[in-house]
PDB file of C-alpha atoms in Angstrom:
ATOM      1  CA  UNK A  54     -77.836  52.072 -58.177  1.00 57.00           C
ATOM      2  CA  UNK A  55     -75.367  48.812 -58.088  1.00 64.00           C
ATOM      3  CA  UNK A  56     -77.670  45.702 -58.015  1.00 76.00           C
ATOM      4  CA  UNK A  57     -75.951  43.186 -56.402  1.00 90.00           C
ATOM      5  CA  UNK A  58     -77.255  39.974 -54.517  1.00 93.00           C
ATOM      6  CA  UNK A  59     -75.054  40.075 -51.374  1.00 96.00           C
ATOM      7  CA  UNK A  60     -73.364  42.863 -49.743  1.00 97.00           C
ATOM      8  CA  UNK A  61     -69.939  42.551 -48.809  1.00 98.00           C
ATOM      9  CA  UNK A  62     -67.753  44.401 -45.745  1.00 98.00           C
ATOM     10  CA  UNK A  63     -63.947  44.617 -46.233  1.00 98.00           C
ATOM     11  CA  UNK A  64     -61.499  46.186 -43.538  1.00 95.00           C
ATOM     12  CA  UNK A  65     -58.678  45.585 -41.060  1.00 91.00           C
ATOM     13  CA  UNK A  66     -59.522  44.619 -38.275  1.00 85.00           C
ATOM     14  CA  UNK A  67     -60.747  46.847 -35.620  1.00 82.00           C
ATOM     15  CA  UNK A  68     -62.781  48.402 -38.459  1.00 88.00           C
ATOM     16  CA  UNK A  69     -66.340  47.273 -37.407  1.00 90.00           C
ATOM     17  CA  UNK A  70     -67.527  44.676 -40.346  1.00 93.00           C
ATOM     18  CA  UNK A  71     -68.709  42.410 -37.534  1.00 92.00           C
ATOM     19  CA  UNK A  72     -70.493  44.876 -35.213  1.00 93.00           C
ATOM     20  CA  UNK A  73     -71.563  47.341 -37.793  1.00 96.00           C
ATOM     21  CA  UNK A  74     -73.111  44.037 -39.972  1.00 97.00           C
ATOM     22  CA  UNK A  75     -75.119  42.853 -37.948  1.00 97.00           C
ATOM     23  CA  UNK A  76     -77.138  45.881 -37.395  1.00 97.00           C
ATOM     24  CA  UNK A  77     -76.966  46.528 -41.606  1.00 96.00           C
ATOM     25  CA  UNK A  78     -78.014  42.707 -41.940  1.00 96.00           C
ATOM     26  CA  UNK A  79     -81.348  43.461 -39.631  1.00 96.00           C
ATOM     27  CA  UNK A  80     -81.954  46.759 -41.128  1.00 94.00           C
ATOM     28  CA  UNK A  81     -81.931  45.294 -44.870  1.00 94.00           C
ATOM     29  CA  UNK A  82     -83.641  41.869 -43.633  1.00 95.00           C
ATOM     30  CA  UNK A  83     -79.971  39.966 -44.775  1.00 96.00           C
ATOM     31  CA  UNK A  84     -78.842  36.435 -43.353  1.00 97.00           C
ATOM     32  CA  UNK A  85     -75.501  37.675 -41.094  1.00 98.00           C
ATOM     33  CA  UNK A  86     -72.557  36.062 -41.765  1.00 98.00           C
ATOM     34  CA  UNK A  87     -69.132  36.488 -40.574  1.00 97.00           C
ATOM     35  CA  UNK A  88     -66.526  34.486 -42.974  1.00 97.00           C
ATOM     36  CA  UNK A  89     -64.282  34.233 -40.099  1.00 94.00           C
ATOM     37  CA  UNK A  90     -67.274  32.488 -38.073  1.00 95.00           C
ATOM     38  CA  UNK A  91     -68.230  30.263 -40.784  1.00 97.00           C
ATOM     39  CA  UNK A  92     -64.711  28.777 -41.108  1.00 97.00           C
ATOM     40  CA  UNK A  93     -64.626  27.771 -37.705  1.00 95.00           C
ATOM     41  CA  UNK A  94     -68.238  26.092 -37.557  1.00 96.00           C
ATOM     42  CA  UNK A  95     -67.347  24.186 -40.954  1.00 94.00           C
ATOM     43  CA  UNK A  96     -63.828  23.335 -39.404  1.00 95.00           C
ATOM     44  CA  UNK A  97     -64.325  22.621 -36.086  1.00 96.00           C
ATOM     45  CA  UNK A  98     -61.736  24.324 -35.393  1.00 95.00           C
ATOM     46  CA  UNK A  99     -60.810  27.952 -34.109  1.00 92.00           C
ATOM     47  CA  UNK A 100     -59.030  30.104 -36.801  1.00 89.00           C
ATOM     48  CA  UNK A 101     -56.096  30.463 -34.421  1.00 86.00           C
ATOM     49  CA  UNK A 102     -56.080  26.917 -34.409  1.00 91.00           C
ATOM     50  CA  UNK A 103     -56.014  26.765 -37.980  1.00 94.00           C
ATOM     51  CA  UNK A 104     -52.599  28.955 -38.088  1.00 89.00           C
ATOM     52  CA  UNK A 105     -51.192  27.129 -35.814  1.00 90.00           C
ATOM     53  CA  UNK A 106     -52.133  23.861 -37.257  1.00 94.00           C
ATOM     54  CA  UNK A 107     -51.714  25.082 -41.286  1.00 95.00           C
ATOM     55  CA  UNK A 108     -50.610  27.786 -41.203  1.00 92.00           C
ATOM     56  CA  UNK A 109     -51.607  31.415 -43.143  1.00 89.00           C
ATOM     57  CA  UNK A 110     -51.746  29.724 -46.302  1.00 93.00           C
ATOM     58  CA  UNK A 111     -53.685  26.514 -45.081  1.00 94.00           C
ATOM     59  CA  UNK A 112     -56.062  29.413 -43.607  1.00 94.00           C
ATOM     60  CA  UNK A 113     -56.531  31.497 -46.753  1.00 94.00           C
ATOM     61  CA  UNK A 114     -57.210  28.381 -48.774  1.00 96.00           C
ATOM     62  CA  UNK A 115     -59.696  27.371 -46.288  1.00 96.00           C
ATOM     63  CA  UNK A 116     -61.089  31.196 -46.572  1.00 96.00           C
ATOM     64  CA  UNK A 117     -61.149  31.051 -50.556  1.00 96.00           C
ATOM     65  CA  UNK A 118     -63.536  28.056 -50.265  1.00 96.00           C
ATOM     66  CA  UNK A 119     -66.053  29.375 -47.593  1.00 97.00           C
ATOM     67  CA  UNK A 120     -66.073  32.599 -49.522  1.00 97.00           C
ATOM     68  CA  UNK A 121     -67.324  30.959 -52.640  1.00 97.00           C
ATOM     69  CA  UNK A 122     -70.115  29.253 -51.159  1.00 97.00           C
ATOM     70  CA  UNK A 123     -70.892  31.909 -49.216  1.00 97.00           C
ATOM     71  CA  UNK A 124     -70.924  34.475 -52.150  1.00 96.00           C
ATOM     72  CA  UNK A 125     -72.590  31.515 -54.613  1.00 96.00           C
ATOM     73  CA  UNK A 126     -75.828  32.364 -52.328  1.00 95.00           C
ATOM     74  CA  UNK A 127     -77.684  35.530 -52.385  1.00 95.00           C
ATOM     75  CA  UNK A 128     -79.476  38.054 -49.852  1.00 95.00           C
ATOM     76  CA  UNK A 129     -76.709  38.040 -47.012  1.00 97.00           C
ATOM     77  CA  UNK A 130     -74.562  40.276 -45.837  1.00 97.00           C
ATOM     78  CA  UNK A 131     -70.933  38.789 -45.224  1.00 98.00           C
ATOM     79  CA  UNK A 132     -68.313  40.070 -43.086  1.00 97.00           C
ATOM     80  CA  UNK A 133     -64.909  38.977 -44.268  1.00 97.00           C
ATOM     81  CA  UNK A 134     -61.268  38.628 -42.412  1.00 91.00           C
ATOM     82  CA  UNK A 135     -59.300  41.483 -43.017  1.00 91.00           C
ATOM     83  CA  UNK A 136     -57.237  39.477 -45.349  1.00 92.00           C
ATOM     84  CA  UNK A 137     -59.604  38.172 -47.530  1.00 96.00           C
ATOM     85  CA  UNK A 138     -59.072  40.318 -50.176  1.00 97.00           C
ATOM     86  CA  UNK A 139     -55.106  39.336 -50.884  1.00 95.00           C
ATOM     87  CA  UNK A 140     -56.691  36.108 -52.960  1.00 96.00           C
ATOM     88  CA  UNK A 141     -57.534  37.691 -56.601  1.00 96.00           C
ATOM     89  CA  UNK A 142     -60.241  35.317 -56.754  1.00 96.00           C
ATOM     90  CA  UNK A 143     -61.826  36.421 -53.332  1.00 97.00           C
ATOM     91  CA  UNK A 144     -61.439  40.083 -55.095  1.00 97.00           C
ATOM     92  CA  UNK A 145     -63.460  38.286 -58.518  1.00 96.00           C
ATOM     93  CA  UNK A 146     -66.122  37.124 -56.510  1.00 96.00           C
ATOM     94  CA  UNK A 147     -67.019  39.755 -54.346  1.00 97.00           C
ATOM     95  CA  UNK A 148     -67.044  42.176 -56.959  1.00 95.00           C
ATOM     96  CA  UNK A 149     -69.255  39.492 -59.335  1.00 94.00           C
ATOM     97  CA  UNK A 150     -71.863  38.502 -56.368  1.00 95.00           C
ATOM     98  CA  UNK A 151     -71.328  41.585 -53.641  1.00 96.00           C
ATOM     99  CA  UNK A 152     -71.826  45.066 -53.089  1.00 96.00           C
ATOM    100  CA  UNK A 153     -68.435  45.872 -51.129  1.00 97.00           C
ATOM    101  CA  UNK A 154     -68.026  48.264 -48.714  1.00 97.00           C
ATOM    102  CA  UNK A 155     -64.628  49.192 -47.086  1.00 97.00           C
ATOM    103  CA  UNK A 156     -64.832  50.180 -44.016  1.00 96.00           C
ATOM    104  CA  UNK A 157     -61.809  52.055 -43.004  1.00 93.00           C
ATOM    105  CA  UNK A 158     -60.383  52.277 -39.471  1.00 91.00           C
ATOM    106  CA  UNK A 159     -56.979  54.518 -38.543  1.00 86.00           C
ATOM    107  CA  UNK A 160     -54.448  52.755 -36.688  1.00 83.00           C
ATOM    108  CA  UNK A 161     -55.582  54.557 -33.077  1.00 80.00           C
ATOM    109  CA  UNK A 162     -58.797  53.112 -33.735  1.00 82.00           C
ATOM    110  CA  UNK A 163     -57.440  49.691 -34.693  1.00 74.00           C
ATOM    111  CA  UNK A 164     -55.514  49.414 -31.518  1.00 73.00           C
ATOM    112  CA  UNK A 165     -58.355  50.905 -28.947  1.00 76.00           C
ATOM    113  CA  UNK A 166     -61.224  48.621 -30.367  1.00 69.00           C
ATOM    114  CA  UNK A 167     -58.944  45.074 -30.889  1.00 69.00           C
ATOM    115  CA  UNK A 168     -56.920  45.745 -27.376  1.00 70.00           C
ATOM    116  CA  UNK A 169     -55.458  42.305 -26.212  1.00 60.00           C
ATOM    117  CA  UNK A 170     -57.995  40.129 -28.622  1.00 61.00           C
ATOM    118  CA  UNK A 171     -56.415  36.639 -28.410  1.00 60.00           C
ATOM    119  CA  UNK A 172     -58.403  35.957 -31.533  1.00 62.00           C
ATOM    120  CA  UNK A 173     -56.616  38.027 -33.833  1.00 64.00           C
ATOM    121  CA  UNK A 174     -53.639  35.339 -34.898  1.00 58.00           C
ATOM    122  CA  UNK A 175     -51.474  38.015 -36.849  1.00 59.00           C
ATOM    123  CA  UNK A 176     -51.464  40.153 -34.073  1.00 62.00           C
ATOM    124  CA  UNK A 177     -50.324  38.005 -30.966  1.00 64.00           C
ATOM    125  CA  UNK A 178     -47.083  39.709 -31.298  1.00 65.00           C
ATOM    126  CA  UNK A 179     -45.308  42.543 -29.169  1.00 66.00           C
ATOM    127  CA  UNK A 180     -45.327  44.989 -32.540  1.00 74.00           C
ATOM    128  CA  UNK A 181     -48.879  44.567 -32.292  1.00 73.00           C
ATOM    129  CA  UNK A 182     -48.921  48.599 -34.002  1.00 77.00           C
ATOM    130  CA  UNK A 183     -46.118  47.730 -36.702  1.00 81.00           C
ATOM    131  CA  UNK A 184     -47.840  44.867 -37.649  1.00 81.00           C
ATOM    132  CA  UNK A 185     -51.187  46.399 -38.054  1.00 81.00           C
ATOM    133  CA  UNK A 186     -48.954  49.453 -39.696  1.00 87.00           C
ATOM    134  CA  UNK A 187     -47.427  46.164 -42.468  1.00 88.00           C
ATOM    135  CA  UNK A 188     -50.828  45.265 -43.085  1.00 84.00           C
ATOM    136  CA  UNK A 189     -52.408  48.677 -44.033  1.00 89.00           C
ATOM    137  CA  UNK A 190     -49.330  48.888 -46.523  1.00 90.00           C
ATOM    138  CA  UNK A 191     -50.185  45.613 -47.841  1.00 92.00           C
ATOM    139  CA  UNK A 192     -54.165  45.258 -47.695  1.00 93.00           C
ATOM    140  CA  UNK A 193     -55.842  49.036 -48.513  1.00 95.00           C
ATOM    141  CA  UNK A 194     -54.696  49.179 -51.621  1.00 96.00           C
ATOM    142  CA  UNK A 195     -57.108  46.053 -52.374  1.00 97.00           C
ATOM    143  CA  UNK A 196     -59.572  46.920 -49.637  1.00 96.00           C
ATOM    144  CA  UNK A 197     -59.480  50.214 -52.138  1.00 96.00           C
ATOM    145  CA  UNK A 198     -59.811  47.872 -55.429  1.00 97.00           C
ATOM    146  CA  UNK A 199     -62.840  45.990 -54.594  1.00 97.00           C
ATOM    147  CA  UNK A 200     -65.033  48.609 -52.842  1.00 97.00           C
ATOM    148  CA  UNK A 201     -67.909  49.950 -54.231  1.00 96.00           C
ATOM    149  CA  UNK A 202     -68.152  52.357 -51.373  1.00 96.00           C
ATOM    150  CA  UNK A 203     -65.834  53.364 -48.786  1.00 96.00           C
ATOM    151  CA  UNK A 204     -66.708  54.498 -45.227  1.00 96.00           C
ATOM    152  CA  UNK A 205     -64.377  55.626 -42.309  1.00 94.00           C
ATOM    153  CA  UNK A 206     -65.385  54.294 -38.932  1.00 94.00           C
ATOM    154  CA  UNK A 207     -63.255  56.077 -36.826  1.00 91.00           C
ATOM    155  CA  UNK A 208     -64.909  57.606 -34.066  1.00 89.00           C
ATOM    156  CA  UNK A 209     -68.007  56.046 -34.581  1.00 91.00           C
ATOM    157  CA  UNK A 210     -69.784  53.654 -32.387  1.00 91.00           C
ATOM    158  CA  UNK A 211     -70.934  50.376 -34.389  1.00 91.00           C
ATOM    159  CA  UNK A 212     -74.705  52.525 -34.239  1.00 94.00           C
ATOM    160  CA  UNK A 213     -73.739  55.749 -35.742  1.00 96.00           C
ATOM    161  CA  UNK A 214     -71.512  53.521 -38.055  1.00 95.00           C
ATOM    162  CA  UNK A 215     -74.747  51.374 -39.253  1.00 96.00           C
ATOM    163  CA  UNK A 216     -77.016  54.138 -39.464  1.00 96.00           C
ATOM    164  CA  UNK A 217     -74.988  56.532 -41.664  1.00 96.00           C
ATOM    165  CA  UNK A 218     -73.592  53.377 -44.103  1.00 96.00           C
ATOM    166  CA  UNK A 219     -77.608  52.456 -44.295  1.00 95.00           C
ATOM    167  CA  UNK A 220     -78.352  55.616 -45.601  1.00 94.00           C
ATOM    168  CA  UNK A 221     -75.555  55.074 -48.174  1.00 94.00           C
ATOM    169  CA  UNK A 222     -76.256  51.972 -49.284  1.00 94.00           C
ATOM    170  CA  UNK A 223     -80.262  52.808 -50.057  1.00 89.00           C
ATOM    171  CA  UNK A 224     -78.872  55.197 -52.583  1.00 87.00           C
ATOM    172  CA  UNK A 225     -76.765  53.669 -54.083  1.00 89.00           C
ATOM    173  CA  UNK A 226     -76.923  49.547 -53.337  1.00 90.00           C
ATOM    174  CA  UNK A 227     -80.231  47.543 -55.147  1.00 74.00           C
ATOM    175  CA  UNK A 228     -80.909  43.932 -54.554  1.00 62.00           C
ATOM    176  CA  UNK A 229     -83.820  42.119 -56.069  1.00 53.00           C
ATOM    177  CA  UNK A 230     -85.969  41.221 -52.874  1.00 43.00           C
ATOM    178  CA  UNK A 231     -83.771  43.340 -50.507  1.00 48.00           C
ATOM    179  CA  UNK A 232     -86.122  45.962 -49.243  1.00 43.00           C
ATOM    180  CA  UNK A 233     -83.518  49.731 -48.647  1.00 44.00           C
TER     181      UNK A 233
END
């Protein structure tokens, strides 16, 4: 067993960390909350917005700060942006206050379950694949690095997805006050 107080999804996007935690949030009685989400509500501002306005680095700095309150609490899970994990301190923390999980999604995946999301900042581009292609090169090495356990989502509906990782993480995740 890994006692942890949080636990912690990492992915691409497309992979599920939203979907697949919430229904891992209910099922361990955690406080949901998507990093991407938070940003916004503490912004006031969309995280499209936020590239436009700032820029990726303005956004990852703005990331790096909601991720350490987040992960200075306990008993939630937390979804993060795909990129979190290019900040070695975002890496730090969720290994020191999370339980991460990496949920993996192939490319075919990736590009069924995003389709023509206008949320997605990185990916309002024609490449839309070769993009998402750059940033597997990039990001699973790290997504790899922090995770605790890894879990492929492809072909799974958020459901399945939930239901197997629960099983998983009751054998091998322990929180104090976080009933498996």
């Amino acid at each position: 067993m890994n006692p942890a107080p949080n636990l912690v999804l990492v992915g691409p996007m497309g992979a599920g960390k939203t979907s697949i935690g919430r229904r891992l949030a209910e099922r361990f009685d955690l406080a949901f909350v998507d990093a991407d989400q938070y940003i916004e509500q503490r912004t006031g501002a969309t995280i499209a917005a936020i590239f436009e306005h700032v820029g990726e680095a303005g956004f990852r700095e703005r990331e790096r700060c909601a991720l350490a309150e987040l992960l200075a609490g306990e008993g939630q899970l937390v979804a993060t942006g795909g990129g979190a994990v290019l900040d070695a301190e975002n890496r730090r923390l969720m290994r020191e206050r999370g339980f991460v999980v990496y949920l993996a999604a192939g490319l075919d995946s990736q590009l069924r379950r995003l389709g023509r999301d206008p949320a997605r900042p990185l990916l309002q581009r024609v490449d839309r694949e070769q993009v998402l292609r750059d940033l597997a090169v990039q990001r699973e090495p790290l997504y790899r690095e922090v995770a605790d356990l890894v879990m492929d989502t492809d072909g799974l509906t958020a459901s399945d997805a939930a239901m197997r990782l629960g099983l998983q993480l009751a054998d091998r995740w322990n929180a104090d006050g976080v009933a498996a």
